[in-house]
PDB file of C-alpha atoms and ligand atoms in Angstrom:
ATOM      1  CA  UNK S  21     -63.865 131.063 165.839  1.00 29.00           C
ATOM      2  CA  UNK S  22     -66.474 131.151 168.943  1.00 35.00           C
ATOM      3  CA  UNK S  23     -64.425 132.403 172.185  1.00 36.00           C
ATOM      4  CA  UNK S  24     -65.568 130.951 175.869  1.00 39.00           C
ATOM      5  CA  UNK S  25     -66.841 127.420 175.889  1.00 41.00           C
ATOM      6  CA  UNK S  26     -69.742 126.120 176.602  1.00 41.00           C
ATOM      7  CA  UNK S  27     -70.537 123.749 179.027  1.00 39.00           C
ATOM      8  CA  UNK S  28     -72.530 120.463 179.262  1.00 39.00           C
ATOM      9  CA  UNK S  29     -74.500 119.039 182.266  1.00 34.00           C
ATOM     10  CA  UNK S  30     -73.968 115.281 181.487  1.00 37.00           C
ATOM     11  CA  UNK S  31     -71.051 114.306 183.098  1.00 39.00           C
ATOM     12  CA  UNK S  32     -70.485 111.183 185.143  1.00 49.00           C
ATOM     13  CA  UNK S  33     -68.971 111.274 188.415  1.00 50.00           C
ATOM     14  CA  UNK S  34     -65.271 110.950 187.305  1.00 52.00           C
ATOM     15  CA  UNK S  35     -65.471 112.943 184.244  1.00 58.00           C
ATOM     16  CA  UNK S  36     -66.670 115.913 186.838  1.00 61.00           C
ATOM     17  CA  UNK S  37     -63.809 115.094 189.431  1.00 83.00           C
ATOM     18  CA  UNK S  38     -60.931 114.775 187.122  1.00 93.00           C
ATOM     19  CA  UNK S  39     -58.284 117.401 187.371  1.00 96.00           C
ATOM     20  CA  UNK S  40     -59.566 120.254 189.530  1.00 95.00           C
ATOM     21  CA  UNK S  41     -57.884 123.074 190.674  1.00 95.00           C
ATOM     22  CA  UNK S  42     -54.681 122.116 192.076  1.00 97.00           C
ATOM     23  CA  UNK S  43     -53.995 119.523 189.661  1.00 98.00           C
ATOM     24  CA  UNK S  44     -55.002 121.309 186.631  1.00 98.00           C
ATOM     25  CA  UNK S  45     -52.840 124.297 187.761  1.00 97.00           C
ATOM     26  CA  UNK S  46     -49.869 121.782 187.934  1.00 98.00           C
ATOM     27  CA  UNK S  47     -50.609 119.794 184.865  1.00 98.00           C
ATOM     28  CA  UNK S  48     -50.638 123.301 183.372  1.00 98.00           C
ATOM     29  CA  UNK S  49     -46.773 123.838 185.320  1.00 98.00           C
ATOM     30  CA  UNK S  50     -45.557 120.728 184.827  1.00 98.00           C
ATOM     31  CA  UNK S  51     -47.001 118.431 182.287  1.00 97.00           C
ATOM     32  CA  UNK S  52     -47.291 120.265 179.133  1.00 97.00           C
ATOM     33  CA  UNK S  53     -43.681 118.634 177.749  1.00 97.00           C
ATOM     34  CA  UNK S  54     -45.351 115.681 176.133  1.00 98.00           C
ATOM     35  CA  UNK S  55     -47.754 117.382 173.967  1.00 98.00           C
ATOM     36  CA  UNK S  56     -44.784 119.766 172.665  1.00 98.00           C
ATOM     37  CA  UNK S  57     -42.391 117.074 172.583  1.00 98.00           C
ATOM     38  CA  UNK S  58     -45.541 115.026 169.908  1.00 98.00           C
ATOM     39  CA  UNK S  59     -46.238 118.502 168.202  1.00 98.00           C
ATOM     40  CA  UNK S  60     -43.712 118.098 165.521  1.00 98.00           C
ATOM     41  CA  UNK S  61     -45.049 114.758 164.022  1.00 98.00           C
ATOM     42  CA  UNK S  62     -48.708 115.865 164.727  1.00 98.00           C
ATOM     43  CA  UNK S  63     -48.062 118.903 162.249  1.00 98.00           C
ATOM     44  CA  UNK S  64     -46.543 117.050 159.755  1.00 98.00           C
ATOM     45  CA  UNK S  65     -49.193 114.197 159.629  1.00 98.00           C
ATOM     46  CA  UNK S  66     -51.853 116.366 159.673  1.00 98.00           C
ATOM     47  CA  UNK S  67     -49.593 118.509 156.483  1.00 97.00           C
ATOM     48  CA  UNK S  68     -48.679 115.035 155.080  1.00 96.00           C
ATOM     49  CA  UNK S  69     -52.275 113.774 153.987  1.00 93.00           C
ATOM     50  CA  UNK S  70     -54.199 114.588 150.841  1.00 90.00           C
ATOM     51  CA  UNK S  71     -56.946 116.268 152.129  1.00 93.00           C
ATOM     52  CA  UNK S  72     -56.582 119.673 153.386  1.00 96.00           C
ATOM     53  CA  UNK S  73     -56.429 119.906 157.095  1.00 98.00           C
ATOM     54  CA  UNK S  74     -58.052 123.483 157.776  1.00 97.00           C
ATOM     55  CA  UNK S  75     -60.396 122.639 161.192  1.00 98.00           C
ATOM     56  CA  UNK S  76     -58.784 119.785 164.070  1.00 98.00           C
ATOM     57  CA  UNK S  77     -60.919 118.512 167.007  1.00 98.00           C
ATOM     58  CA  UNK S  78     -58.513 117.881 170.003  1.00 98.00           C
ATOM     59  CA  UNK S  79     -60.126 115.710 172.586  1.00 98.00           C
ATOM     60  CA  UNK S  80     -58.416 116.302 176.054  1.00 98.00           C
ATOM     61  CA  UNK S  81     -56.404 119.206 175.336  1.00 98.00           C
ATOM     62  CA  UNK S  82     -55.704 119.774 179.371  1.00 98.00           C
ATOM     63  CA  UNK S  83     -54.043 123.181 179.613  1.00 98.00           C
ATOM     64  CA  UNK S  84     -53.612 123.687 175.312  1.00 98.00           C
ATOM     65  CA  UNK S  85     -49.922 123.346 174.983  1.00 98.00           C
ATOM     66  CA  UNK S  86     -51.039 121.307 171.367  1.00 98.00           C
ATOM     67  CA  UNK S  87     -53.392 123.522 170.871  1.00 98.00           C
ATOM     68  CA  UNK S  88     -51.489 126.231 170.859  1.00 98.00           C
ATOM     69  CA  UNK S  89     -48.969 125.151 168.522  1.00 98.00           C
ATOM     70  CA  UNK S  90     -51.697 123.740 166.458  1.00 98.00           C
ATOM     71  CA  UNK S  91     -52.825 127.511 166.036  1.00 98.00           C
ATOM     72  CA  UNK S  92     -50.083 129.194 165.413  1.00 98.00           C
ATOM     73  CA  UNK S  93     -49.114 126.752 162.885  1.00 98.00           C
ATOM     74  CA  UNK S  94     -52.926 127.998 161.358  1.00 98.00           C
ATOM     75  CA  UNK S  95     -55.032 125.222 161.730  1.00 98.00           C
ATOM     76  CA  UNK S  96     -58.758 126.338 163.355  1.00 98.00           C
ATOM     77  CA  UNK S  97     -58.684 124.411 166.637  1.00 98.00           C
ATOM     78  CA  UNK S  98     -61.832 122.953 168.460  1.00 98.00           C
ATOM     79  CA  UNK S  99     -60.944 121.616 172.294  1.00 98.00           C
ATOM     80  CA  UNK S 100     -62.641 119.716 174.343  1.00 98.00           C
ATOM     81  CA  UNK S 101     -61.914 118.719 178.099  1.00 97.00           C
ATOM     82  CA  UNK S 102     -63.908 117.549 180.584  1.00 96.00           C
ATOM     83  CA  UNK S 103     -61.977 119.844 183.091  1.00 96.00           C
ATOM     84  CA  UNK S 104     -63.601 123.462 183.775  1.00 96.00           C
ATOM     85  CA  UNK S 105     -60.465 124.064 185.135  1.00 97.00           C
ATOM     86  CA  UNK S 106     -57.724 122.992 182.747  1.00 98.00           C
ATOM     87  CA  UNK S 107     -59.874 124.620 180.041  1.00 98.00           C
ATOM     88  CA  UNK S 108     -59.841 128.336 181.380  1.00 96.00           C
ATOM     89  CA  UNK S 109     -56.283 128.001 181.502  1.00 97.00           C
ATOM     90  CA  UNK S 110     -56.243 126.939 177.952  1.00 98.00           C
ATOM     91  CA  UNK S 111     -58.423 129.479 176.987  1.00 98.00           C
ATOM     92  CA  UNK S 112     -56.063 132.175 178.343  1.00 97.00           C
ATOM     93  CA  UNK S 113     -52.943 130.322 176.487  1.00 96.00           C
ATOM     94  CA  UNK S 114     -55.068 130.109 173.533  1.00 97.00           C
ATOM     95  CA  UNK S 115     -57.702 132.628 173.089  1.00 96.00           C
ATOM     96  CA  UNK S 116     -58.014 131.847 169.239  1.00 96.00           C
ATOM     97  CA  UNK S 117     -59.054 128.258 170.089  1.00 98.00           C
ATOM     98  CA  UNK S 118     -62.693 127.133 170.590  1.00 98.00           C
ATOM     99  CA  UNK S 119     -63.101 125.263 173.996  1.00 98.00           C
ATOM    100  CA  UNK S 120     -66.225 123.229 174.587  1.00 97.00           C
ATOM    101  CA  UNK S 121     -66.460 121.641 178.267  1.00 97.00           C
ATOM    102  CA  UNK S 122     -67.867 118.092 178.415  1.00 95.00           C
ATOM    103  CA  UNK S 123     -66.547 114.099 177.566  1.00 94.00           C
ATOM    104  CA  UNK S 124     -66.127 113.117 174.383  1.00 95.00           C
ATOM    105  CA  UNK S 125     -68.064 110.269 175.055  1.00 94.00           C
ATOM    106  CA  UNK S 126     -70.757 112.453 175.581  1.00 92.00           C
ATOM    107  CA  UNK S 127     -70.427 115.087 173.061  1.00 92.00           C
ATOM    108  CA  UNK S 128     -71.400 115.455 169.261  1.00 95.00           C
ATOM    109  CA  UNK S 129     -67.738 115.934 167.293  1.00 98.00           C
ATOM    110  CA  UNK S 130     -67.665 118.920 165.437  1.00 98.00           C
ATOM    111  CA  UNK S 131     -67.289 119.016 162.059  1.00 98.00           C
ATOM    112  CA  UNK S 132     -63.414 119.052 161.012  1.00 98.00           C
ATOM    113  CA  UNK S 133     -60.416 116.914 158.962  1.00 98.00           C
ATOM    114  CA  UNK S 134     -58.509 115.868 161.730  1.00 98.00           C
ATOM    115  CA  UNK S 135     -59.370 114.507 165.965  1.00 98.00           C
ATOM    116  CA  UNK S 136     -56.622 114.386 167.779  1.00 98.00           C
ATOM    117  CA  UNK S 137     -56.771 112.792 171.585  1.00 98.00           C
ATOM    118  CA  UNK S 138     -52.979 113.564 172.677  1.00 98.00           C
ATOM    119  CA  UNK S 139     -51.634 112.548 176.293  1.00 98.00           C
ATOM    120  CA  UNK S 140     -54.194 109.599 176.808  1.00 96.00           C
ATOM    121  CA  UNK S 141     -57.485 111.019 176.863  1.00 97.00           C
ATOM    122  CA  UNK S 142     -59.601 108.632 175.294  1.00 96.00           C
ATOM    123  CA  UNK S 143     -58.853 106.181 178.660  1.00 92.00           C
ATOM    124  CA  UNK S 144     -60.283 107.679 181.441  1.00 91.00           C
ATOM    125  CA  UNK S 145     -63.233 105.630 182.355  1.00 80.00           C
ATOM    126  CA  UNK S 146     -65.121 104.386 185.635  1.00 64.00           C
ATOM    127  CA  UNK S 147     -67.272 101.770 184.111  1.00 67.00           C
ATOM    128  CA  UNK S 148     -67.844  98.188 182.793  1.00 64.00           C
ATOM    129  CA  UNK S 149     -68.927  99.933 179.281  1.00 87.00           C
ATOM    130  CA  UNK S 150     -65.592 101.161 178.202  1.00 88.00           C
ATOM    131  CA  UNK S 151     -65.207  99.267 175.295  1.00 90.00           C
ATOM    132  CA  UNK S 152     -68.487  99.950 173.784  1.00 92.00           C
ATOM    133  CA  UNK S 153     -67.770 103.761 174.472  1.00 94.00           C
ATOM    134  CA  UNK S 154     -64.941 104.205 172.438  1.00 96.00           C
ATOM    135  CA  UNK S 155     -66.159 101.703 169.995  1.00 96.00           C
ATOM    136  CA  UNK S 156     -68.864 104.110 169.111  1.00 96.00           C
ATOM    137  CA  UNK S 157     -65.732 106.989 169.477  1.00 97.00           C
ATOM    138  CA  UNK S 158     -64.536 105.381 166.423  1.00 98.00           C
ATOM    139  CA  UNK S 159     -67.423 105.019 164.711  1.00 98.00           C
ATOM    140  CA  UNK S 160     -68.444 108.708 165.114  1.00 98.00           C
ATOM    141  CA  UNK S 161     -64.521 109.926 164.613  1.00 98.00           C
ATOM    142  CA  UNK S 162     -65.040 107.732 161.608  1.00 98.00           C
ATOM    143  CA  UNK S 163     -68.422 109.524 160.103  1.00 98.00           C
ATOM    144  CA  UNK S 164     -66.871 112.908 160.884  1.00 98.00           C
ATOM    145  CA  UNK S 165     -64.010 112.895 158.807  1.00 98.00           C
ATOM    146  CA  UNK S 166     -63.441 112.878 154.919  1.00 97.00           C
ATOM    147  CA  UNK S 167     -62.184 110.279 153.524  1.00 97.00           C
ATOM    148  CA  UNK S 168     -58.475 111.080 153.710  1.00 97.00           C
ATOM    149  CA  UNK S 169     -58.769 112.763 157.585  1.00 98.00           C
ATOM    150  CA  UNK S 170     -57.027 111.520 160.353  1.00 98.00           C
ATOM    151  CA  UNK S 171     -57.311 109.967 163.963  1.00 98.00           C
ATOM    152  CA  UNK S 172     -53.998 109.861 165.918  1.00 98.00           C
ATOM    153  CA  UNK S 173     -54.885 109.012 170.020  1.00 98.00           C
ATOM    154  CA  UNK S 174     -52.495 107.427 172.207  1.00 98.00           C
ATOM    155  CA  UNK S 175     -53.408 104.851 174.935  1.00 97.00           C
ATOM    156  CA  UNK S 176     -51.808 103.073 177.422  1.00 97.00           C
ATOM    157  CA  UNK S 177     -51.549  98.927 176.505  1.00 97.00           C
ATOM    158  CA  UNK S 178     -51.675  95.613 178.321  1.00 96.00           C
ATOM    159  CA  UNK S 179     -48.568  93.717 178.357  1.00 96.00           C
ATOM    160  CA  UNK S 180     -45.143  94.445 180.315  1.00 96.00           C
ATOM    161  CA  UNK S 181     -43.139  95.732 181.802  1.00 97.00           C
ATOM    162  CA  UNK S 182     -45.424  96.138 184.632  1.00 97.00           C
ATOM    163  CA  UNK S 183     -46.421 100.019 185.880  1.00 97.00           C
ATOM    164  CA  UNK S 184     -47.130  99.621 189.373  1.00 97.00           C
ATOM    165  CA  UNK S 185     -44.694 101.923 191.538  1.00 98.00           C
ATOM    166  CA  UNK S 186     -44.520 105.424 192.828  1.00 98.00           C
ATOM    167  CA  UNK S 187     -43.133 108.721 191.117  1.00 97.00           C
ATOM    168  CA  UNK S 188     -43.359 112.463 192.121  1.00 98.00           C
ATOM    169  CA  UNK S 189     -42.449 115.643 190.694  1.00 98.00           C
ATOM    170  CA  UNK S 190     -42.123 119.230 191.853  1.00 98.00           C
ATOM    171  CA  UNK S 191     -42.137 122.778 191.088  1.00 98.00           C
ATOM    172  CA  UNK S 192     -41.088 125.978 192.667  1.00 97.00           C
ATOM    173  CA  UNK S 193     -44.808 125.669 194.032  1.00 98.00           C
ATOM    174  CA  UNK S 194     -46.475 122.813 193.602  1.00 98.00           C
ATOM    175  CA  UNK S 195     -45.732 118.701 194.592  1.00 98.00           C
ATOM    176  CA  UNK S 196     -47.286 116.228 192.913  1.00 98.00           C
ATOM    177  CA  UNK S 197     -47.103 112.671 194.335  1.00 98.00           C
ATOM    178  CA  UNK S 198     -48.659 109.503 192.301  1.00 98.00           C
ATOM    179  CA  UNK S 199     -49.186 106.094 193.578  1.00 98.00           C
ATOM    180  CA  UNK S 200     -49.935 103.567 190.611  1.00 98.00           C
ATOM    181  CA  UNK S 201     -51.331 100.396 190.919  1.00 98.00           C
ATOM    182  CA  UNK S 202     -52.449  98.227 187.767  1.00 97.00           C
ATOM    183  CA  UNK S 203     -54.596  95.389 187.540  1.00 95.00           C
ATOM    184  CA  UNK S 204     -54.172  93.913 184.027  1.00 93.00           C
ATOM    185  CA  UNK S 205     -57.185  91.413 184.870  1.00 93.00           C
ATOM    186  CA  UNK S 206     -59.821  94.427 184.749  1.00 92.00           C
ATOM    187  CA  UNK S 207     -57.574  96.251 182.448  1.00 93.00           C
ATOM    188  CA  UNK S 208     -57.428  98.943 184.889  1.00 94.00           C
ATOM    189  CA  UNK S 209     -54.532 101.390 185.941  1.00 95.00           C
ATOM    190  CA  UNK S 210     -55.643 103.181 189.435  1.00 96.00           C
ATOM    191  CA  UNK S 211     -53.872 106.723 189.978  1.00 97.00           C
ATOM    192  CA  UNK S 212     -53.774 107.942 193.408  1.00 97.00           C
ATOM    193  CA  UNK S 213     -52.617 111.528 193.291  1.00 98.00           C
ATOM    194  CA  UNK S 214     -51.541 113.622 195.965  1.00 98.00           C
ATOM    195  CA  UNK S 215     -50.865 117.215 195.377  1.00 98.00           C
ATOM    196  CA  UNK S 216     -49.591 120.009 197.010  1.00 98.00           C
ATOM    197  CA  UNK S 217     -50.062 123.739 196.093  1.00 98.00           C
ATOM    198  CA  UNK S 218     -48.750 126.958 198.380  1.00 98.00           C
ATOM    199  CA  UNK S 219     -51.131 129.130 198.735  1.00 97.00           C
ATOM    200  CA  UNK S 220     -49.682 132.729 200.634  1.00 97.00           C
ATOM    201  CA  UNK S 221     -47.129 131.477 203.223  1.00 97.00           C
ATOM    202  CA  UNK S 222     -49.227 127.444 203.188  1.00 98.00           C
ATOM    203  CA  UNK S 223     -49.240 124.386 201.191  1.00 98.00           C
ATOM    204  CA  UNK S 224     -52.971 123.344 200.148  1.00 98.00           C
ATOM    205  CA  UNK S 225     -53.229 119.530 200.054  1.00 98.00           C
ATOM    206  CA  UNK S 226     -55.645 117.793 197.666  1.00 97.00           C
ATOM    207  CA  UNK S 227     -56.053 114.388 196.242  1.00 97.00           C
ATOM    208  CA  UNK S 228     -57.419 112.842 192.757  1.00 96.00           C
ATOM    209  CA  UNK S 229     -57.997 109.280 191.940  1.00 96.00           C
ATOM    210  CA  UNK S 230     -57.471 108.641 188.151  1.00 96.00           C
ATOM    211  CA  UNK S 231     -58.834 105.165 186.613  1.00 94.00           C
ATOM    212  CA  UNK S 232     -56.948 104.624 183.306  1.00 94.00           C
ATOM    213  CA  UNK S 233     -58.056 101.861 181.207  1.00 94.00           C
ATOM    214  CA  UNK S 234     -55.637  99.369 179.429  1.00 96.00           C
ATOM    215  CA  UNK S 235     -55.944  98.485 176.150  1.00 95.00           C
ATOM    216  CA  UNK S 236     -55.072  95.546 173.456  1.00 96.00           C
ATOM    217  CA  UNK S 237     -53.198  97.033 170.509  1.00 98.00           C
ATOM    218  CA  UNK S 238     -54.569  94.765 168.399  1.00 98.00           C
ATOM    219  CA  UNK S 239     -58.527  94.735 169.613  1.00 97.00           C
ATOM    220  CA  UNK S 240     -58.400  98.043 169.007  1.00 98.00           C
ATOM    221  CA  UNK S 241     -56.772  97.928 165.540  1.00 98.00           C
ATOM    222  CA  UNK S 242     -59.232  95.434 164.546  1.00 98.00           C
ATOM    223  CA  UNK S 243     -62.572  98.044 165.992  1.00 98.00           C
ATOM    224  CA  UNK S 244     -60.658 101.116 164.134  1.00 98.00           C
ATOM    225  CA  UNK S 245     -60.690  98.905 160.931  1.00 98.00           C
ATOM    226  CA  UNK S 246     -63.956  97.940 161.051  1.00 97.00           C
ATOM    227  CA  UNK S 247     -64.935 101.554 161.782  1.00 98.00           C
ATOM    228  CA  UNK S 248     -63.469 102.303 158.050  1.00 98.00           C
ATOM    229  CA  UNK S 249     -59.989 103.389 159.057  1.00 98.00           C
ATOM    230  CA  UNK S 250     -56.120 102.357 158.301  1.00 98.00           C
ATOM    231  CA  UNK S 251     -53.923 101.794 160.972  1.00 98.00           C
ATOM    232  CA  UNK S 252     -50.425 102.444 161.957  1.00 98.00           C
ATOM    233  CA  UNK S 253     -49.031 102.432 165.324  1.00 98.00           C
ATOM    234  CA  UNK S 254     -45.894 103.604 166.954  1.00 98.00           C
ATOM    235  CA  UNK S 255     -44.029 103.889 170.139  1.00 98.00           C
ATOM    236  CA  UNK S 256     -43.227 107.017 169.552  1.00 98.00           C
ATOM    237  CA  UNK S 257     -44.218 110.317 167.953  1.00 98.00           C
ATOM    238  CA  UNK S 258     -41.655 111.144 165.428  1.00 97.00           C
ATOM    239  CA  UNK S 259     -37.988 111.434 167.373  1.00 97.00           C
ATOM    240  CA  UNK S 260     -39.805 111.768 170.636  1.00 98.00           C
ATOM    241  CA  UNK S 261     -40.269 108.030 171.911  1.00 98.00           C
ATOM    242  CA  UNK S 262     -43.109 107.067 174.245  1.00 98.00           C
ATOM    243  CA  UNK S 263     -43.072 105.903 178.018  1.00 97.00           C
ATOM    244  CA  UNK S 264     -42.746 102.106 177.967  1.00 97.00           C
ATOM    245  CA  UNK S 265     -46.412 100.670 177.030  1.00 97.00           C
ATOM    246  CA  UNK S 266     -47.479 104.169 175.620  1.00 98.00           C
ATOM    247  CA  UNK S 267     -48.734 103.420 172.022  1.00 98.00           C
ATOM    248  CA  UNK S 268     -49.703 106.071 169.581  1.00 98.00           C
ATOM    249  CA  UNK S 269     -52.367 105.129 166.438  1.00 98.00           C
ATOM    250  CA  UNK S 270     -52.387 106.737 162.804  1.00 98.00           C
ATOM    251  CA  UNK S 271     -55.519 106.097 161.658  1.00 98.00           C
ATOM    252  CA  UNK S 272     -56.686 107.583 157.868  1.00 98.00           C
ATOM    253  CA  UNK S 273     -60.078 107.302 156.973  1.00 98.00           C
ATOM    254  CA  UNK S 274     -60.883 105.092 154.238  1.00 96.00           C
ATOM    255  CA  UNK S 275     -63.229 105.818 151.330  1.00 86.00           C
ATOM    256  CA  UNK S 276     -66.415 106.195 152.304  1.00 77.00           C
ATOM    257  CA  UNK S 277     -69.403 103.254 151.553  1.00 72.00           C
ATOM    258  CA  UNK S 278     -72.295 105.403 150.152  1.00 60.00           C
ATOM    259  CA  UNK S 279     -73.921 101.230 150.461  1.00 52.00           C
TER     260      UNK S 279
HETATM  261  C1  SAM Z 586     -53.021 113.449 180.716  1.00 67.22           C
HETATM  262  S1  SAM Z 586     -54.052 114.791 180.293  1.00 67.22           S
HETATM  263  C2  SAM Z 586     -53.341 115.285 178.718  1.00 67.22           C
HETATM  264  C3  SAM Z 586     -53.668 116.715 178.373  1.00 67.22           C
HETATM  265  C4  SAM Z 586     -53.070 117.221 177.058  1.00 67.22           C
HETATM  266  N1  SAM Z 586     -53.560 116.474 175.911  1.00 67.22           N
HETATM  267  C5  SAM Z 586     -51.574 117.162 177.115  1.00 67.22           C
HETATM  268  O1  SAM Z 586     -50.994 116.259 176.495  1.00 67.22           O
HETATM  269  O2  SAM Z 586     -50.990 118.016 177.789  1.00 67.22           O
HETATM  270  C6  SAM Z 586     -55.558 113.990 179.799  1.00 67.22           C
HETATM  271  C7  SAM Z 586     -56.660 114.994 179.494  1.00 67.22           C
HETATM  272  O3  SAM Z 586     -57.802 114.320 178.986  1.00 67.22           O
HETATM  273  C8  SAM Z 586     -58.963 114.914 179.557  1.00 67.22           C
HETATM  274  N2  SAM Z 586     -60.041 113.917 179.435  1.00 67.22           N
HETATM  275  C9  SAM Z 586     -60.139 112.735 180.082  1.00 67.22           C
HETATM  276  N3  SAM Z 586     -61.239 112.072 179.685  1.00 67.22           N
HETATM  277  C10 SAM Z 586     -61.844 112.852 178.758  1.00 67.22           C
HETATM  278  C11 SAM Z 586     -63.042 112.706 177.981  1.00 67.22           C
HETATM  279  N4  SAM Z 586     -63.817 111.619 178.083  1.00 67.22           N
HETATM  280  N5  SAM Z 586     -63.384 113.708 177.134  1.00 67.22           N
HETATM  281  C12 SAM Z 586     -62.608 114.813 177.029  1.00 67.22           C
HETATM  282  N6  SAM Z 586     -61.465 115.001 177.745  1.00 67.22           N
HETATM  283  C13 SAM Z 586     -61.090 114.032 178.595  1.00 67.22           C
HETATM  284  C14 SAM Z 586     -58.522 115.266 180.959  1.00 67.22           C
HETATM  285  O4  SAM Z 586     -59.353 116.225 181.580  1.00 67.22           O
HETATM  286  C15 SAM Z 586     -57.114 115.786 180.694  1.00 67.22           C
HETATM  287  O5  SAM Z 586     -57.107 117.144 180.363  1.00 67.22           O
END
């Protein structure tokens, strides 16, 4: 398993200014409860199908908390974050992981049984082209794995009840303040987010500005189907249940067409 990761040139404007410093060190702090809390029912998915899971690709792993318990449970992990930042931390969580810096949208996806996108990754996009972008995800997600392999991604969907509002959260440390504002017509959720690090006797103040897109369940049903998969979805992963208008997919590839 390579160490280090490489990195990639390509990236678009958000993709480079997505979770730098500050905020990656208080994702890291913070944030890492939902991937743990979805670990269980990831495991036993990916232990549940017929064809032997040995090599995962986790898209977005922020600062490895999944991938971490993905390899100590023994599966051979490939990451990949767009975040320079978030991944050194992984890396020193997880040095038996391979890290590879760079968007998914962008990059080739390795060879393995099993993509995971945990914690919303898939969503993060600045342009009109989002659809068509992971459209193509699924396609390629779909070529890479056997017949038998797995996709499970969560999103965030259209619908109610409505997500606008304010919410903050603190550590011994760090601040983190986020001002939401959604606007269902261009199926967009804006994140303003405010954070505050000490740094020596001082509080560093930064800012982010996250654009989340919103998704129809059953659009994208109907795209992972036609890429050649099966689809469940739930509100919840195993006993841990999802944020209201959090939905996670299931997806097993279906046979291959050798047409
Ligand atoms: C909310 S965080 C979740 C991190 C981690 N999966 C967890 O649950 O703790 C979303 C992650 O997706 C990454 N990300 C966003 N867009 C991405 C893309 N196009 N390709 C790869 N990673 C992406 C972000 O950098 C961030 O680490």
């Amino acid at each position: 398993m390579g160490r280090g990761y490489s990195g990639r040139s390509q990236l678009t404007g958000l993709m480079n200014s997505l979770y730098q410093q500050d905020l990656a060190y208080i994702q890291a702090a913070g944030f890492g409860d939902f991937a743990r809390a979805a670990a269980p029912e990831i495991v036993r998915a990916l232990r549940a199908v017929p064809v032997p899971v040995h090599r995962v690709v986790e898209v977005g792993c922020g600062a490895g908390p999944l991938t971490t318990i993905l390899a100590q449970e023994g599966f051979k992990v490939v990451a990949i974050d767009v975040s320079a930042e978030l991944l050194s931390v992984a890396q020193a969580a997880c040095p038996r992981a391979e890290f590879r810096q760079g968007s998914i949208y962008e990059q080739e996806i390795p060879a393995c049984e099993a993509i995971l996108a945990i914690g919303e990754p898939l969503t993060y996009h600045d342009s009109g082209d989002a659809d068509s972008r992971v459209r193509g995800f699924f396609r390629r997600a779909a070529n890479t794995v056997p017949e038998g392999g797995l996709l499970i991604f969560d999103v965030v969907e259209l619908g109610e009840p409505p997500l606008s509002g304010r919410f903050w959260k603190s550590g011994d440390d760090w601040a983190v303040l986020v001002d939401t504002q959604e606007d269902q017509s261009s199926r967009v959720l804006k994140r303003r987010i405010e954070t505050f690090r000490r740094i020596g006797d001082l509080y560093r103040r930064g800012a982010e500005v996250h654009r989340v897109r919103l998704f129809d369940t059953a659009e994208l049903c109907a795209w992972l189907q036609a890429a050649g998969f099966i689809v469940t979805t739930a509100v919840a992963y195993g006993d841990f249940s999802l944020s209201p208008r959090r939905r996670a997919f299931f997806c097993t590839r279906t046979q291959h067409s050798h047409a």
